Each structure stands twice: as structure tokens, then as C-alpha cells.
PDB file of C-alpha atoms in Angstrom:
ATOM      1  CA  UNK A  27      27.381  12.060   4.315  1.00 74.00           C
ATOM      2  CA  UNK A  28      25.702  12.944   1.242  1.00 73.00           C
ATOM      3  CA  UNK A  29      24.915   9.712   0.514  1.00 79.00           C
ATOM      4  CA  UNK A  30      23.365   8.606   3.689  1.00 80.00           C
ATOM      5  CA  UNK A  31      21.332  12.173   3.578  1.00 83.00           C
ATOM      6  CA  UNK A  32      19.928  11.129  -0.039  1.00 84.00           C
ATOM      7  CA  UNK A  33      19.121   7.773   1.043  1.00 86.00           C
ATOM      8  CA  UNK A  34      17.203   9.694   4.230  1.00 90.00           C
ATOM      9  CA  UNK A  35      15.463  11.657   1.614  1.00 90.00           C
ATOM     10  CA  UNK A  36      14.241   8.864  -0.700  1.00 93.00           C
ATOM     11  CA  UNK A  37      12.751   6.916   2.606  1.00 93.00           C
ATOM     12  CA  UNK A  38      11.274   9.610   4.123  1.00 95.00           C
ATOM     13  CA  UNK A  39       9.425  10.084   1.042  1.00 95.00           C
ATOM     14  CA  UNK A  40       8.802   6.633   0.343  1.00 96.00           C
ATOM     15  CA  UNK A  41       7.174   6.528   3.749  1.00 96.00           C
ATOM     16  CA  UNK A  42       4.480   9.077   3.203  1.00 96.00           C
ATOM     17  CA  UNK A  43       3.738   7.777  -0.378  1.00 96.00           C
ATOM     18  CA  UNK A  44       2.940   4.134   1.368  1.00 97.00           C
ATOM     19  CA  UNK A  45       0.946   5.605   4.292  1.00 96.00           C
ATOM     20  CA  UNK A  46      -0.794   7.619   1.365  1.00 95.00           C
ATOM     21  CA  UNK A  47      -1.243   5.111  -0.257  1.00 96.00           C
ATOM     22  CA  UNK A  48      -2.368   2.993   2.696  1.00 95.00           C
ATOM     23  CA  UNK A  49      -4.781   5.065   3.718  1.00 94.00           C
ATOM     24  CA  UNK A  50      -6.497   4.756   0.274  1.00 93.00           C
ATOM     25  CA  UNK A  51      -7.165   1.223   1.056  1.00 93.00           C
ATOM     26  CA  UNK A  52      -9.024   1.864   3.936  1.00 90.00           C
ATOM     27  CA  UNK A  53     -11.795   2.993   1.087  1.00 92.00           C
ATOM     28  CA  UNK A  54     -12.400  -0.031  -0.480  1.00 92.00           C
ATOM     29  CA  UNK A  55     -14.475  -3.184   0.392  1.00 88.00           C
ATOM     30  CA  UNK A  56     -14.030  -6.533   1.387  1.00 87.00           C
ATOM     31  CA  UNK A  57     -14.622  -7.761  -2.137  1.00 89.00           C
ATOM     32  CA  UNK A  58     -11.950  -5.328  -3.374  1.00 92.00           C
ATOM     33  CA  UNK A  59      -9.628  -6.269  -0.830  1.00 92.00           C
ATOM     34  CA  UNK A  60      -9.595  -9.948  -1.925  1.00 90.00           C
ATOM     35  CA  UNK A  61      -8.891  -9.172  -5.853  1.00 92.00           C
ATOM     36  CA  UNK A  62      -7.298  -5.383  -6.357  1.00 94.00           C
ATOM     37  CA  UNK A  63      -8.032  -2.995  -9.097  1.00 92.00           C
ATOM     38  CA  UNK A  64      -5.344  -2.672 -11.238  1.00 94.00           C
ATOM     39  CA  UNK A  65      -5.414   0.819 -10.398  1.00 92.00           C
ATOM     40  CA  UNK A  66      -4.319  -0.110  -6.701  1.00 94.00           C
ATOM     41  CA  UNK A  67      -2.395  -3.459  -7.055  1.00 96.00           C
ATOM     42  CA  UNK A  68       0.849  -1.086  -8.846  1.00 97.00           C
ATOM     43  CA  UNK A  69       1.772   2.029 -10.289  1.00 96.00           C
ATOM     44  CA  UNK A  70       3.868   4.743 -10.927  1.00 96.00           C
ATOM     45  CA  UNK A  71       3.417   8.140  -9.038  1.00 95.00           C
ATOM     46  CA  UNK A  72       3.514  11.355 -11.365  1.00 94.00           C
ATOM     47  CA  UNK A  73       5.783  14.317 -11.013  1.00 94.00           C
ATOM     48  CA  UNK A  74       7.868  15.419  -9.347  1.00 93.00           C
ATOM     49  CA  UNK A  75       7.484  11.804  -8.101  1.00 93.00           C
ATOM     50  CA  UNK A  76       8.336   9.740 -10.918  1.00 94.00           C
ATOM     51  CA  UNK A  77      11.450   7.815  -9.572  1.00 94.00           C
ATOM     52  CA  UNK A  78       9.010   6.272  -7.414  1.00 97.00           C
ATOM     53  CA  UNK A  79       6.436   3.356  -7.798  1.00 97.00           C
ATOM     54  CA  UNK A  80       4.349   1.010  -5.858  1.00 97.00           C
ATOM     55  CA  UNK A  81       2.781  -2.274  -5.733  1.00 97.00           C
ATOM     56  CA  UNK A  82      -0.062  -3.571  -3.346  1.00 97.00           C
ATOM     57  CA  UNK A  83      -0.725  -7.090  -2.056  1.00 96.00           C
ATOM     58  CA  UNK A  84      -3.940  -8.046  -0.006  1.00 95.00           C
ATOM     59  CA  UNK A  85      -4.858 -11.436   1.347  1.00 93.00           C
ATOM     60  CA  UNK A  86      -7.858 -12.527   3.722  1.00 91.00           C
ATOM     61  CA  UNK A  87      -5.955 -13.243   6.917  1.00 89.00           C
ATOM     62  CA  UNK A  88      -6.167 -16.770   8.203  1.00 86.00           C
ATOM     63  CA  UNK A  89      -5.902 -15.562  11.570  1.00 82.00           C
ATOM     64  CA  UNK A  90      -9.991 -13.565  11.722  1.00 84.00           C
ATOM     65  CA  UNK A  91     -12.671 -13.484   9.505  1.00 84.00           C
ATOM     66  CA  UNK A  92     -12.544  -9.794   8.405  1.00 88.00           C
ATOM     67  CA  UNK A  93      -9.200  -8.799   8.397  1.00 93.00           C
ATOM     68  CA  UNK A  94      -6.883  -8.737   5.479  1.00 94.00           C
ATOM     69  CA  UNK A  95      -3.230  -8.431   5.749  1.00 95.00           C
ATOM     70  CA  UNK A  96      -1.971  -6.204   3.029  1.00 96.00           C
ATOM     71  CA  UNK A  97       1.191  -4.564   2.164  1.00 97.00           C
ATOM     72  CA  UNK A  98       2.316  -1.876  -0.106  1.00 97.00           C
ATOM     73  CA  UNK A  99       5.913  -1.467  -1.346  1.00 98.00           C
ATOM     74  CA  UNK A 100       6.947   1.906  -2.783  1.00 97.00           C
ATOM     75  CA  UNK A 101      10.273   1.332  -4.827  1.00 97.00           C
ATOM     76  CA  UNK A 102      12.970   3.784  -6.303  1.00 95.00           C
ATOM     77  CA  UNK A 103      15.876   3.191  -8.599  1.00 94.00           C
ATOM     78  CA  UNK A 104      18.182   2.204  -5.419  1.00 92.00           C
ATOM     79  CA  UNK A 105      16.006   0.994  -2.512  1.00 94.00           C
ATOM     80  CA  UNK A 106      12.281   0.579  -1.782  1.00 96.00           C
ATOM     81  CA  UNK A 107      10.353   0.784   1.219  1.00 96.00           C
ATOM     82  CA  UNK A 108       7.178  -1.429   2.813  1.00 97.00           C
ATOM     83  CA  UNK A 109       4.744  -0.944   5.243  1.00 96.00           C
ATOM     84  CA  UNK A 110       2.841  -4.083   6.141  1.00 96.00           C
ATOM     85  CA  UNK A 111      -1.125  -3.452   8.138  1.00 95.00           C
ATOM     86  CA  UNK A 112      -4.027  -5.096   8.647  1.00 93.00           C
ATOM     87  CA  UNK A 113      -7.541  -3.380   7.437  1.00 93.00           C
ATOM     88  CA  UNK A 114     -10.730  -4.765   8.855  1.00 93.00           C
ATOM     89  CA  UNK A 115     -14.154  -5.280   6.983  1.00 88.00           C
ATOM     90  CA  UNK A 116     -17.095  -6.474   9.061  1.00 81.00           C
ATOM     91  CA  UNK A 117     -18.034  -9.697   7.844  1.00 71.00           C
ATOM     92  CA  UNK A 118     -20.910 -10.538   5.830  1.00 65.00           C
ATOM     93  CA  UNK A 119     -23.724 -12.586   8.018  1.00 67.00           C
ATOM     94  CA  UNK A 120     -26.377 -14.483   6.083  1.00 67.00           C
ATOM     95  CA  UNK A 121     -29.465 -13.671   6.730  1.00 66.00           C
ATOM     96  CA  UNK A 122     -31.940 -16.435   7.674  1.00 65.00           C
ATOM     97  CA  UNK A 123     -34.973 -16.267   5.482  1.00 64.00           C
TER      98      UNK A 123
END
């Protein structure tokens, strides 16, 4: 039992770091999506977080101009977590001069 409640713990927190940092992405643009800041692609979070760390992938979806499928993977010493999304950037339209 005390095992399955610390694994509970670690995911539950993993989750909210993702969404966190998740929810950062929705700041940046298009161009940023395609080629991360270091800053964003991986880390390590401070503490009293410091078992856990993440990494960040983005790629232009194939699918729709606009959207980019990205993922971000928080990781611990004995599991790691991902939550996968799609963000949305209006695409640019060239202006006919």
C-alpha cells in the first residue's frame, strides 16, 4: 500500500507540473513552437521539486496548417509522466503587394 500511495503521489504531481508546464506553451509563437528555447525544450524544476524534470517536443502537425502537436514529459527517479496536446497559431497569410 505504501508503495502504490507514493507512486499516486509522484503522478499526481507530475501531472500538474506538465499541465504547468503546458500551459506555458500556450505563450509562445509559431516560430517558437517549431525550434524551442532551451529554456522550454528540458529542465529541472527547483525545490522542493528537484526529483523531478521535464523535456518538451513540438512539431508542425501534418494534419492543419497551424497546429503543432507537442508533448511534455515530466520524469522522476522511478517513473515519468506525459501529456500529449495540440496548440494552435493562426497562420501567417502573405500579403499581396
Amino acid at each position: 500500500e505504501l508503495r502504490t500511495a507514493e507512486k499516486a503521489r509522484h503522478t499526481l504531481e507530475a501531472e500538474a507540473l506538465a499541465t504547468t508546464r503546458l500551459d506555458q506553451l500556450a505563450l509562445l509563437t509559431d516560430r517558437e513552437l517549431l525550434s524551442l528555447p532551451d529554456t522550454v525544450a528540458k529542465g529541472e524544476f527547483e525545490e522542493p521539486l528537484a526529483d523531478y524534470s521535464w523535456e518538451t517536443t513540438s512539431a508542425a502537425s501534418n494534419a492543419q496548417a497551424g497546429v503543432y502537436d507537442v508533448v511534455v514529459t515530466v520524469r522522476w527517479p522511478t517513473g515519468e509522466y506525459a501529456i500529449t496536446s495540440a496548440l494552435y497559431r493562426r497562420p501567417a497569410v502573405p500579403s499581396a503587394r
